[in-house]
């Protein structure tokens, strides 16, 4: 029998990678999209005719129940969220509605319609925040540092709670930062690689960043969606940290990205205090031993390769845009 998966947040970075991965595994892939006056389907454009898209919204309980009743998926991947940390200070209540309560709405729909549905929750290393130990694993306590991080802690615990209360096969994947050419341009990695491409091609001069000393454990999104799927294929539901185990600073990203196209970053990068966060997470590094041992998961793309992949993709895209403009 063909397995059916429902992905919320299918139009986002991870949604696009996961949809492609599941199609490759022979799944019938359904995606939940919210209504907008302009569609935001660029990331899934090449998959579009192989996907079944449905309108619903994390804010609207009945729309989610109706969707799950109609699709009757075997697996639900809840990737939808307000995922940009700075916006969570500007819109803390909306972030709580999407990123925290949205998880309960998804779990309630699963509980009502079919408790045999396997459920994946997109949890985040932002929950570790002001870290209590290094590296962070599944036992490390949380100290979130933004309304986004706080909302994700709620999402994590409500997932654990539905597993314990109702025996739902619910897993929380605690994923560290993962990037790709499909990353939104507001996140620091893509902001850097987009700027490097534009500066190299002469259509931008400066790149203004915030905290260059922040350190993160950055991996490749294509590797991380595989871990989501592996979690739902186990005999028992559980929670897993997914990370590379290496940390690097924003400054290192900048150096490698500019260096890849033979530019001196010091001539182009400025730091603006306006881009500093009200409460910063200085450092994150994950310990994915449990995922390596139980899921047999490991990252394939190393840090320098990730930087080069993203710079090269942005160079290609900007070149194409310039050629189209001049045509
Ligand atoms: P993303 O690119 O920002 O995508 C977010 C998705 O959520 C988009 O498809 C967006 O739809 C959808 N969405 C937002 N609000 C919604 C609502 N009210 N109803 C329905 N859909 C809604 O995020 P991502 O990087 O792919 O991350 C996927 C998930 O993993 C998120 O939950 C994120 O918080 C979490 N996470 C990400 C990372 C990371 O490093 N990437 C690490 C840990 C956890 P629109 O296209 O309509 O905006
Ligand atoms: O920031 C610093 C910034 O916005 C990374 C989301 O996917 O991963 C992501 O959250 C670091 C921070 O990602 C700029 O202060 C410096 O220390 O790329 P980011 P994030 O906040 O780590 C986690 C795991 C998620 O779950 C989230 O959904 O970079 N930084 N200068 C900057 N950051 C941005 N955005 N822009 C700058 O100019």
mmCIF file of C-alpha atoms and ligand atoms in Angstrom:
data_model
loop_
_atom_site.group_PDB
_atom_site.id
_atom_site.type_symbol
_atom_site.label_atom_id
_atom_site.label_comp_id
_atom_site.label_asym_id
_atom_site.label_seq_id
_atom_site.Cartn_x
_atom_site.Cartn_y
_atom_site.Cartn_z
ATOM 1 C CA UNK A 1 0.000 0.000 0.000
ATOM 2 C CA UNK A 2 1.286 3.489 -0.869
ATOM 3 C CA UNK A 3 2.258 5.413 2.267
ATOM 4 C CA UNK A 4 0.750 8.871 2.620
ATOM 5 C CA UNK A 5 2.531 11.783 4.272
ATOM 6 C CA UNK A 6 1.173 15.210 5.135
ATOM 7 C CA UNK A 7 3.687 18.050 5.466
ATOM 8 C CA UNK A 8 2.781 21.382 7.070
ATOM 9 C CA UNK A 9 5.175 24.152 6.026
ATOM 10 C CA UNK A 10 5.751 22.451 2.657
ATOM 11 C CA UNK A 11 6.542 25.821 1.037
ATOM 12 C CA UNK A 12 9.470 26.401 3.435
ATOM 13 C CA UNK A 13 13.094 25.262 3.119
ATOM 14 C CA UNK A 14 12.667 21.953 4.971
ATOM 15 C CA UNK A 15 9.237 21.286 3.472
ATOM 16 C CA UNK A 16 10.703 21.383 -0.030
ATOM 17 C CA UNK A 17 13.585 19.029 0.838
ATOM 18 C CA UNK A 18 11.331 16.640 2.756
ATOM 19 C CA UNK A 19 8.721 16.545 -0.025
ATOM 20 C CA UNK A 20 11.389 15.609 -2.558
ATOM 21 C CA UNK A 21 12.852 12.983 -0.220
ATOM 22 C CA UNK A 22 9.457 11.359 0.461
ATOM 23 C CA UNK A 23 8.488 11.368 -3.234
ATOM 24 C CA UNK A 24 11.763 9.539 -3.853
ATOM 25 C CA UNK A 25 10.679 6.927 -1.300
ATOM 26 C CA UNK A 26 7.383 6.401 -3.173
ATOM 27 C CA UNK A 27 5.111 8.305 -0.769
ATOM 28 C CA UNK A 28 1.938 10.095 -1.807
ATOM 29 C CA UNK A 29 2.861 13.548 -0.529
ATOM 30 C CA UNK A 30 0.242 16.030 0.667
ATOM 31 C CA UNK A 31 1.105 19.561 1.692
ATOM 32 C CA UNK A 32 -0.749 22.052 3.860
ATOM 33 C CA UNK A 33 -0.523 25.626 2.563
ATOM 34 C CA UNK A 34 -2.079 28.781 3.914
ATOM 35 C CA UNK A 35 -4.059 31.123 1.743
ATOM 36 C CA UNK A 36 -2.173 34.191 0.479
ATOM 37 C CA UNK A 37 -2.963 36.767 -2.185
ATOM 38 C CA UNK A 38 0.243 35.713 -3.937
ATOM 39 C CA UNK A 39 1.319 32.073 -3.841
ATOM 40 C CA UNK A 40 4.750 31.331 -2.330
ATOM 41 C CA UNK A 41 5.439 28.039 -4.077
ATOM 42 C CA UNK A 42 8.904 28.781 -5.602
ATOM 43 C CA UNK A 43 10.719 26.187 -3.522
ATOM 44 C CA UNK A 44 8.361 23.400 -4.607
ATOM 45 C CA UNK A 45 7.856 24.575 -8.187
ATOM 46 C CA UNK A 46 9.733 21.623 -9.700
ATOM 47 C CA UNK A 47 7.716 19.120 -7.616
ATOM 48 C CA UNK A 48 4.375 20.820 -7.955
ATOM 49 C CA UNK A 49 2.658 18.330 -10.293
ATOM 50 C CA UNK A 50 3.635 15.424 -8.014
ATOM 51 C CA UNK A 51 2.261 17.001 -4.824
ATOM 52 C CA UNK A 52 -1.295 17.314 -3.537
ATOM 53 C CA UNK A 53 -1.727 20.693 -1.856
ATOM 54 C CA UNK A 54 -4.533 21.657 0.527
ATOM 55 C CA UNK A 55 -5.438 24.960 2.133
ATOM 56 C CA UNK A 56 -5.500 25.081 5.928
ATOM 57 C CA UNK A 57 -3.894 27.191 8.626
ATOM 58 C CA UNK A 58 -2.158 26.472 11.927
ATOM 59 C CA UNK A 59 -4.418 29.100 13.501
ATOM 60 C CA UNK A 60 -7.620 27.373 12.425
ATOM 61 C CA UNK A 61 -8.390 24.166 14.308
ATOM 62 C CA UNK A 62 -11.308 23.038 12.159
ATOM 63 C CA UNK A 63 -9.332 23.446 8.936
ATOM 64 C CA UNK A 64 -6.656 21.099 10.321
ATOM 65 C CA UNK A 65 -9.157 18.479 11.505
ATOM 66 C CA UNK A 66 -10.909 18.572 8.128
ATOM 67 C CA UNK A 67 -7.591 18.248 6.296
ATOM 68 C CA UNK A 68 -6.398 15.254 8.309
ATOM 69 C CA UNK A 69 -9.835 13.569 8.029
ATOM 70 C CA UNK A 70 -9.776 13.971 4.247
ATOM 71 C CA UNK A 71 -6.158 12.940 3.640
ATOM 72 C CA UNK A 72 -5.897 10.215 6.345
ATOM 73 C CA UNK A 73 -2.080 10.300 6.235
ATOM 74 C CA UNK A 74 0.123 7.618 7.796
ATOM 75 C CA UNK A 75 2.695 10.249 8.769
ATOM 76 C CA UNK A 76 2.375 13.947 9.611
ATOM 77 C CA UNK A 77 5.419 16.231 9.593
ATOM 78 C CA UNK A 78 4.665 19.488 11.388
ATOM 79 C CA UNK A 79 7.212 21.899 9.917
ATOM 80 C CA UNK A 80 5.035 25.031 9.748
ATOM 81 C CA UNK A 81 5.979 27.818 12.139
ATOM 82 C CA UNK A 82 6.907 31.481 12.412
ATOM 83 C CA UNK A 83 10.580 30.499 12.260
ATOM 84 C CA UNK A 84 12.561 33.767 12.186
ATOM 85 C CA UNK A 85 13.903 34.564 15.662
ATOM 86 C CA UNK A 86 14.032 38.430 15.403
ATOM 87 C CA UNK A 87 10.383 38.534 14.258
ATOM 88 C CA UNK A 88 9.430 36.673 17.413
ATOM 89 C CA UNK A 89 10.265 39.783 19.490
ATOM 90 C CA UNK A 90 8.174 41.959 17.152
ATOM 91 C CA UNK A 91 5.250 39.511 17.060
ATOM 92 C CA UNK A 92 5.506 37.412 20.223
ATOM 93 C CA UNK A 93 1.807 36.574 20.430
ATOM 94 C CA UNK A 94 1.504 35.509 16.799
ATOM 95 C CA UNK A 95 4.686 33.464 17.188
ATOM 96 C CA UNK A 96 3.107 31.746 20.196
ATOM 97 C CA UNK A 97 -0.077 31.051 18.244
ATOM 98 C CA UNK A 98 1.750 29.500 15.249
ATOM 99 C CA UNK A 99 4.818 27.966 16.775
ATOM 100 C CA UNK A 100 3.459 26.841 20.164
ATOM 101 C CA UNK A 101 -0.340 26.429 20.089
ATOM 102 C CA UNK A 102 -0.223 25.380 16.420
ATOM 103 C CA UNK A 103 1.447 22.153 17.577
ATOM 104 C CA UNK A 104 -1.416 21.377 19.952
ATOM 105 C CA UNK A 105 -3.912 22.020 17.160
ATOM 106 C CA UNK A 106 -2.060 19.503 14.973
ATOM 107 C CA UNK A 107 -1.869 16.940 17.790
ATOM 108 C CA UNK A 108 -5.540 17.395 18.692
ATOM 109 C CA UNK A 109 -6.484 16.700 15.083
ATOM 110 C CA UNK A 110 -4.337 13.550 15.071
ATOM 111 C CA UNK A 111 -5.852 12.416 18.377
ATOM 112 C CA UNK A 112 -9.411 12.983 17.159
ATOM 113 C CA UNK A 113 -9.058 11.509 13.664
ATOM 114 C CA UNK A 114 -6.628 8.588 14.035
ATOM 115 C CA UNK A 115 -4.196 7.908 16.874
ATOM 116 C CA UNK A 116 -2.182 5.566 14.653
ATOM 117 C CA UNK A 117 -0.870 8.522 12.628
ATOM 118 C CA UNK A 118 2.853 8.998 13.236
ATOM 119 C CA UNK A 119 3.683 12.609 14.115
ATOM 120 C CA UNK A 120 6.933 14.561 13.734
ATOM 121 C CA UNK A 121 7.424 17.909 15.493
ATOM 122 C CA UNK A 122 10.094 20.331 14.225
ATOM 123 C CA UNK A 123 11.777 21.289 17.481
ATOM 124 C CA UNK A 124 14.868 23.454 17.647
ATOM 125 C CA UNK A 125 18.269 23.935 19.247
ATOM 126 C CA UNK A 126 16.982 27.427 20.117
ATOM 127 C CA UNK A 127 15.361 25.680 23.105
ATOM 128 C CA UNK A 128 18.836 25.243 24.659
ATOM 129 C CA UNK A 129 19.462 28.996 24.455
ATOM 130 C CA UNK A 130 21.766 30.018 27.267
ATOM 131 C CA UNK A 131 23.405 26.633 27.219
ATOM 132 C CA UNK A 132 23.744 24.601 30.407
ATOM 133 C CA UNK A 133 26.374 22.249 28.989
ATOM 134 C CA UNK A 134 28.376 21.670 25.825
ATOM 135 C CA UNK A 135 27.672 19.854 23.610
ATOM 136 C CA UNK A 136 23.891 19.743 24.014
ATOM 137 C CA UNK A 137 22.052 16.406 23.903
ATOM 138 C CA UNK A 138 18.536 15.111 24.622
ATOM 139 C CA UNK A 139 19.143 15.388 28.401
ATOM 140 C CA UNK A 140 20.335 19.023 28.379
ATOM 141 C CA UNK A 141 17.880 21.366 30.093
ATOM 142 C CA UNK A 142 16.318 24.227 28.171
ATOM 143 C CA UNK A 143 16.820 27.992 28.661
ATOM 144 C CA UNK A 144 15.251 29.630 25.594
ATOM 145 C CA UNK A 145 16.317 33.212 24.823
ATOM 146 C CA UNK A 146 13.560 34.459 22.498
ATOM 147 C CA UNK A 147 9.784 34.227 22.209
ATOM 148 C CA UNK A 148 10.487 31.792 19.338
ATOM 149 C CA UNK A 149 12.612 29.571 21.593
ATOM 150 C CA UNK A 150 9.978 29.680 24.328
ATOM 151 C CA UNK A 151 7.273 28.694 21.824
ATOM 152 C CA UNK A 152 9.400 25.771 20.605
ATOM 153 C CA UNK A 153 9.844 24.539 24.201
ATOM 154 C CA UNK A 154 6.052 24.438 24.480
ATOM 155 C CA UNK A 155 5.829 22.577 21.147
ATOM 156 C CA UNK A 156 8.408 20.050 22.324
ATOM 157 C CA UNK A 157 6.707 19.300 25.640
ATOM 158 C CA UNK A 158 3.181 19.106 24.213
ATOM 159 C CA UNK A 159 4.521 16.545 21.721
ATOM 160 C CA UNK A 160 6.051 14.514 24.560
ATOM 161 C CA UNK A 161 2.817 14.934 26.506
ATOM 162 C CA UNK A 162 0.550 13.564 23.743
ATOM 163 C CA UNK A 163 2.877 10.582 23.465
ATOM 164 C CA UNK A 164 2.607 9.971 27.216
ATOM 165 C CA UNK A 165 -1.092 10.863 27.593
ATOM 166 C CA UNK A 166 -2.629 9.331 24.488
ATOM 167 C CA UNK A 167 0.029 6.939 23.232
ATOM 168 C CA UNK A 168 0.371 8.910 19.980
ATOM 169 C CA UNK A 169 3.514 7.959 18.010
ATOM 170 C CA UNK A 170 4.889 11.487 18.382
ATOM 171 C CA UNK A 171 8.572 12.392 17.960
ATOM 172 C CA UNK A 172 10.327 15.673 18.619
ATOM 173 C CA UNK A 173 13.376 16.275 16.429
ATOM 174 C CA UNK A 174 15.659 18.819 18.097
ATOM 175 C CA UNK A 175 17.384 20.124 14.994
ATOM 176 C CA UNK A 176 20.349 22.480 15.056
ATOM 177 C CA UNK A 177 20.672 25.148 12.339
ATOM 178 C CA UNK A 178 20.498 23.677 8.858
ATOM 179 C CA UNK A 179 20.926 25.597 5.658
ATOM 180 C CA UNK A 180 20.823 25.251 1.876
ATOM 181 C CA UNK A 181 20.381 27.349 -1.254
ATOM 182 C CA UNK A 182 16.644 27.288 -0.367
ATOM 183 C CA UNK A 183 17.182 29.033 2.983
ATOM 184 C CA UNK A 184 15.229 32.288 3.437
ATOM 185 C CA UNK A 185 17.387 35.352 2.692
ATOM 186 C CA UNK A 186 16.774 36.858 6.147
ATOM 187 C CA UNK A 187 18.766 34.091 7.891
ATOM 188 C CA UNK A 188 22.432 34.922 8.321
ATOM 189 C CA UNK A 189 23.945 32.213 6.086
ATOM 190 C CA UNK A 190 21.831 33.024 3.060
ATOM 191 C CA UNK A 191 22.100 36.767 3.729
ATOM 192 C CA UNK A 192 25.874 36.305 3.479
ATOM 193 C CA UNK A 193 25.940 34.091 0.375
ATOM 194 C CA UNK A 194 23.409 36.243 -1.470
ATOM 195 C CA UNK A 195 25.503 39.352 -0.676
ATOM 196 C CA UNK A 196 28.763 37.643 -1.715
ATOM 197 C CA UNK A 197 27.247 36.772 -5.089
ATOM 198 C CA UNK A 198 25.854 40.273 -5.602
ATOM 199 C CA UNK A 199 29.112 41.956 -4.547
ATOM 200 C CA UNK A 200 31.152 39.656 -6.790
ATOM 201 C CA UNK A 201 28.893 40.508 -9.743
ATOM 202 C CA UNK A 202 29.030 44.223 -9.021
ATOM 203 C CA UNK A 203 25.416 44.885 -8.002
ATOM 204 C CA UNK A 204 25.997 45.410 -4.263
ATOM 205 C CA UNK A 205 28.841 46.924 -2.278
ATOM 206 C CA UNK A 206 28.267 46.399 1.457
ATOM 207 C CA UNK A 207 26.950 43.659 3.716
ATOM 208 C CA UNK A 208 25.650 44.822 7.098
ATOM 209 C CA UNK A 209 25.492 42.157 9.808
ATOM 210 C CA UNK A 210 24.873 41.969 13.552
ATOM 211 C CA UNK A 211 26.885 39.783 15.923
ATOM 212 C CA UNK A 212 29.845 38.273 14.037
ATOM 213 C CA UNK A 213 31.005 36.275 17.073
ATOM 214 C CA UNK A 214 27.831 34.142 17.471
ATOM 215 C CA UNK A 215 28.592 30.451 17.039
ATOM 216 C CA UNK A 216 26.254 27.827 15.629
ATOM 217 C CA UNK A 217 26.316 24.169 14.656
ATOM 218 C CA UNK A 218 25.417 24.458 10.960
ATOM 219 C CA UNK A 219 24.470 21.479 8.783
ATOM 220 C CA UNK A 220 22.863 20.862 5.385
ATOM 221 C CA UNK A 221 19.029 20.767 5.253
ATOM 222 C CA UNK A 222 19.050 17.857 2.777
ATOM 223 C CA UNK A 223 20.774 15.680 5.394
ATOM 224 C CA UNK A 224 18.442 16.758 8.189
ATOM 225 C CA UNK A 225 15.106 15.881 6.536
ATOM 226 C CA UNK A 226 16.297 12.284 6.273
ATOM 227 C CA UNK A 227 16.589 12.210 10.076
ATOM 228 C CA UNK A 228 12.951 13.371 10.376
ATOM 229 C CA UNK A 229 11.805 10.414 8.296
ATOM 230 C CA UNK A 230 14.046 7.942 10.150
ATOM 231 C CA UNK A 231 12.488 8.978 13.480
ATOM 232 C CA UNK A 232 9.045 7.947 12.216
ATOM 233 C CA UNK A 233 10.295 4.549 10.962
ATOM 234 C CA UNK A 234 11.418 3.287 14.401
ATOM 235 C CA UNK A 235 9.514 0.791 16.579
ATOM 236 C CA UNK A 236 9.129 3.343 19.374
ATOM 237 C CA UNK A 237 8.610 7.119 19.255
ATOM 238 C CA UNK A 238 11.355 9.194 20.851
ATOM 239 C CA UNK A 239 13.182 12.543 20.715
ATOM 240 C CA UNK A 240 16.502 13.088 18.967
ATOM 241 C CA UNK A 241 19.119 15.802 18.650
ATOM 242 C CA UNK A 242 20.247 16.275 15.033
ATOM 243 C CA UNK A 243 23.513 18.177 14.600
ATOM 244 C CA UNK A 244 26.988 17.976 13.109
ATOM 245 C CA UNK A 245 28.864 18.284 16.437
ATOM 246 C CA UNK A 246 30.956 21.197 15.073
ATOM 247 C CA UNK A 247 30.489 24.877 15.743
ATOM 248 C CA UNK A 248 31.641 27.875 13.738
ATOM 249 C CA UNK A 249 31.203 31.633 14.076
ATOM 250 C CA UNK A 250 29.334 33.995 11.769
ATOM 251 C CA UNK A 251 32.776 35.531 11.117
ATOM 252 C CA UNK A 252 34.046 32.172 9.799
ATOM 253 C CA UNK A 253 31.037 31.960 7.439
ATOM 254 C CA UNK A 254 31.876 35.412 6.155
ATOM 255 C CA UNK A 255 35.576 34.617 5.701
ATOM 256 C CA UNK A 256 34.944 31.363 3.848
ATOM 257 C CA UNK A 257 32.156 32.751 1.660
ATOM 258 C CA UNK A 258 34.071 35.857 0.543
ATOM 259 C CA UNK A 259 37.287 33.835 0.229
ATOM 260 C CA UNK A 260 35.572 31.359 -2.097
ATOM 261 C CA UNK A 261 35.184 34.131 -4.717
ATOM 262 C CA UNK A 262 38.562 35.765 -3.955
ATOM 263 C CA UNK A 263 37.150 38.803 -2.176
ATOM 264 C CA UNK A 264 38.480 40.353 1.045
ATOM 265 C CA UNK A 265 35.512 40.435 3.430
ATOM 266 C CA UNK A 266 37.012 43.335 5.442
ATOM 267 C CA UNK A 267 36.400 45.647 2.475
ATOM 268 C CA UNK A 268 32.681 44.894 2.394
ATOM 269 C CA UNK A 269 31.311 43.793 5.784
ATOM 270 C CA UNK A 270 30.051 46.186 8.437
ATOM 271 C CA UNK A 271 28.540 45.431 11.811
ATOM 272 C CA UNK A 272 25.478 47.401 12.952
ATOM 273 C CA UNK A 273 24.389 47.314 16.631
ATOM 274 C CA UNK A 274 20.774 47.688 15.414
ATOM 275 C CA UNK A 275 20.998 44.074 14.245
ATOM 276 C CA UNK A 276 21.974 42.735 17.678
ATOM 277 C CA UNK A 277 19.233 40.763 19.444
ATOM 278 C CA UNK A 278 17.644 41.734 22.791
ATOM 279 C CA UNK A 279 18.945 38.408 24.145
ATOM 280 C CA UNK A 280 21.520 36.526 22.080
ATOM 281 C CA UNK A 281 22.504 32.874 22.025
ATOM 282 C CA UNK A 282 26.282 33.047 21.911
ATOM 283 C CA UNK A 283 27.027 29.427 21.195
ATOM 284 C CA UNK A 284 25.338 26.146 20.246
ATOM 285 C CA UNK A 285 26.858 22.756 19.469
ATOM 286 C CA UNK A 286 24.898 19.524 19.333
ATOM 287 C CA UNK A 287 25.703 15.952 20.300
ATOM 288 C CA UNK A 288 23.855 13.618 17.901
ATOM 289 C CA UNK A 289 25.235 10.381 19.354
ATOM 290 C CA UNK A 290 21.725 9.006 19.970
ATOM 291 C CA UNK A 291 20.665 9.637 16.348
ATOM 292 C CA UNK A 292 23.891 8.118 15.088
ATOM 293 C CA UNK A 293 23.440 5.007 17.221
ATOM 294 C CA UNK A 294 19.704 4.365 16.932
ATOM 295 C CA UNK A 295 18.755 5.979 13.608
ATOM 296 C CA UNK A 296 22.113 5.248 11.946
ATOM 297 C CA UNK A 297 21.984 8.883 10.848
ATOM 298 C CA UNK A 298 24.969 11.051 10.115
ATOM 299 C CA UNK A 299 25.503 14.304 8.211
ATOM 300 C CA UNK A 300 27.045 13.995 4.741
ATOM 301 C CA UNK A 301 27.861 17.648 3.951
ATOM 302 C CA UNK A 302 30.693 19.301 5.888
ATOM 303 C CA UNK A 303 30.848 23.002 6.786
ATOM 304 C CA UNK A 304 33.182 24.304 4.012
ATOM 305 C CA UNK A 305 31.239 22.340 1.392
ATOM 306 C CA UNK A 306 27.966 23.872 2.643
ATOM 307 C CA UNK A 307 29.381 27.399 2.365
ATOM 308 C CA UNK A 308 30.672 26.740 -1.165
ATOM 309 C CA UNK A 309 27.397 25.104 -2.246
ATOM 310 C CA UNK A 310 25.389 28.135 -1.145
ATOM 311 C CA UNK A 311 27.743 30.726 -2.639
ATOM 312 C CA UNK A 312 27.839 28.857 -5.971
ATOM 313 C CA UNK A 313 24.045 28.568 -6.080
ATOM 314 C CA UNK A 314 23.612 32.281 -5.380
ATOM 315 C CA UNK A 315 26.219 33.207 -8.002
ATOM 316 C CA UNK A 316 24.322 31.183 -10.569
ATOM 317 C CA UNK A 317 20.982 32.682 -9.593
ATOM 318 C CA UNK A 318 22.192 36.310 -9.576
ATOM 319 C CA UNK A 319 23.925 35.788 -12.954
ATOM 320 C CA UNK A 320 20.645 34.452 -14.340
ATOM 321 C CA UNK A 321 18.678 37.395 -12.910
ATOM 322 C CA UNK A 322 21.126 39.890 -14.425
ATOM 323 C CA UNK A 323 20.998 38.173 -17.819
ATOM 324 C CA UNK A 324 17.172 38.225 -17.741
ATOM 325 C CA UNK A 325 17.227 41.912 -16.805
ATOM 326 C CA UNK A 326 19.494 42.784 -19.719
ATOM 327 C CA UNK A 327 17.536 40.741 -22.234
HETATM 328 P P1 LIG B 1 10.679 28.270 6.869
HETATM 329 O O1 LIG B 1 11.471 28.189 5.628
HETATM 330 O O2 LIG B 1 10.518 29.570 7.569
HETATM 331 O O3 LIG B 1 9.208 27.682 6.552
HETATM 332 C C1 LIG B 1 8.131 27.848 7.444
HETATM 333 C C2 LIG B 1 6.881 27.274 6.809
HETATM 334 O O4 LIG B 1 5.784 27.426 7.722
HETATM 335 C C3 LIG B 1 6.451 27.950 5.509
HETATM 336 O O5 LIG B 1 5.999 26.956 4.623
HETATM 337 C C4 LIG B 1 5.279 28.821 5.942
HETATM 338 O O6 LIG B 1 4.349 29.067 4.927
HETATM 339 C C5 LIG B 1 4.656 27.918 7.003
HETATM 340 N N1 LIG B 1 3.726 28.611 7.914
HETATM 341 C C6 LIG B 1 4.021 29.635 8.735
HETATM 342 N N2 LIG B 1 2.924 29.985 9.403
HETATM 343 C C7 LIG B 1 1.911 29.174 9.019
HETATM 344 C C8 LIG B 1 0.530 29.060 9.340
HETATM 345 N N3 LIG B 1 -0.062 29.865 10.224
HETATM 346 N N4 LIG B 1 -0.214 28.097 8.747
HETATM 347 C C9 LIG B 1 0.362 27.295 7.831
HETATM 348 N N5 LIG B 1 1.657 27.351 7.467
HETATM 349 C C10 LIG B 1 2.418 28.302 8.053
HETATM 350 O O7 LIG B 1 11.260 27.236 7.967
HETATM 351 P P2 LIG B 1 12.290 26.001 7.773
HETATM 352 O O8 LIG B 1 13.672 26.516 7.895
HETATM 353 O O9 LIG B 1 11.870 25.177 6.611
HETATM 354 O O10 LIG B 1 12.001 25.209 9.133
HETATM 355 C C11 LIG B 1 10.970 24.221 9.200
HETATM 356 C C12 LIG B 1 10.587 24.027 10.666
HETATM 357 O O11 LIG B 1 11.729 23.599 11.424
HETATM 358 C C13 LIG B 1 10.085 25.270 11.385
HETATM 359 O O12 LIG B 1 9.120 24.857 12.322
HETATM 360 C C14 LIG B 1 11.304 25.807 12.111
HETATM 361 O O13 LIG B 1 10.919 26.566 13.211
HETATM 362 C C15 LIG B 1 11.971 24.502 12.497
HETATM 363 N N6 LIG B 1 13.424 24.527 12.646
HETATM 364 C C16 LIG B 1 14.216 25.017 11.637
HETATM 365 C C17 LIG B 1 15.592 24.958 11.767
HETATM 366 C C18 LIG B 1 16.495 25.461 10.685
HETATM 367 O O14 LIG B 1 17.699 25.662 10.959
HETATM 368 N N7 LIG B 1 16.023 25.616 9.450
HETATM 369 C C19 LIG B 1 16.171 24.390 12.922
HETATM 370 C C20 LIG B 1 15.325 23.876 13.913
HETATM 371 C C21 LIG B 1 13.951 23.931 13.746
HETATM 372 P P3 LIG B 1 4.419 30.381 3.956
HETATM 373 O O15 LIG B 1 5.243 29.955 2.765
HETATM 374 O O16 LIG B 1 2.993 30.604 3.641
HETATM 375 O O17 LIG B 1 5.057 31.496 4.739
HETATM 376 O O1 LIG B 2 21.039 33.675 13.112
HETATM 377 C C1 LIG B 2 23.695 36.077 14.030
HETATM 378 C C2 LIG B 2 22.455 36.028 14.919
HETATM 379 O O2 LIG B 2 18.871 34.172 11.986
HETATM 380 C C3 LIG B 2 22.190 32.942 13.438
HETATM 381 C C4 LIG B 2 16.190 29.453 12.560
HETATM 382 O O3 LIG B 2 16.080 28.509 11.523
HETATM 383 O O4 LIG B 2 18.071 28.302 13.497
HETATM 384 C C5 LIG B 2 17.633 29.561 13.010
HETATM 385 O O5 LIG B 2 17.706 30.541 14.036
HETATM 386 C C6 LIG B 2 23.169 33.824 14.225
HETATM 387 C C7 LIG B 2 22.519 34.571 15.391
HETATM 388 O O6 LIG B 2 19.407 31.810 12.758
HETATM 389 C C8 LIG B 2 23.040 38.590 11.504
HETATM 390 O O7 LIG B 2 22.540 36.992 15.956
HETATM 391 C C9 LIG B 2 24.640 38.116 12.884
HETATM 392 O O8 LIG B 2 23.343 34.487 16.524
HETATM 393 O O9 LIG B 2 20.559 32.697 10.804
HETATM 394 P P1 LIG B 2 19.927 33.121 12.060
HETATM 395 P P2 LIG B 2 18.991 31.461 14.258
HETATM 396 O O10 LIG B 2 18.521 32.652 14.988
HETATM 397 O O11 LIG B 2 20.097 30.661 14.853
HETATM 398 C C10 LIG B 2 17.333 27.803 14.615
HETATM 399 C C11 LIG B 2 17.900 26.443 14.984
HETATM 400 C C12 LIG B 2 15.870 27.809 14.399
HETATM 401 O O12 LIG B 2 15.150 26.971 14.925
HETATM 402 C C13 LIG B 2 15.299 29.012 13.722
HETATM 403 O O13 LIG B 2 13.997 28.725 13.183
HETATM 404 O O14 LIG B 2 23.671 34.824 13.355
HETATM 405 N N1 LIG B 2 23.652 37.166 13.056
HETATM 406 N N2 LIG B 2 24.280 38.996 11.951
HETATM 407 C C14 LIG B 2 22.656 37.453 12.214
HETATM 408 N N3 LIG B 2 21.495 36.818 11.995
HETATM 409 C C15 LIG B 2 20.662 37.323 11.029
HETATM 410 N N4 LIG B 2 19.497 36.701 10.760
HETATM 411 N N5 LIG B 2 20.997 38.462 10.324
HETATM 412 C C16 LIG B 2 22.169 39.133 10.509
HETATM 413 O O15 LIG B 2 22.450 40.155 9.895
#
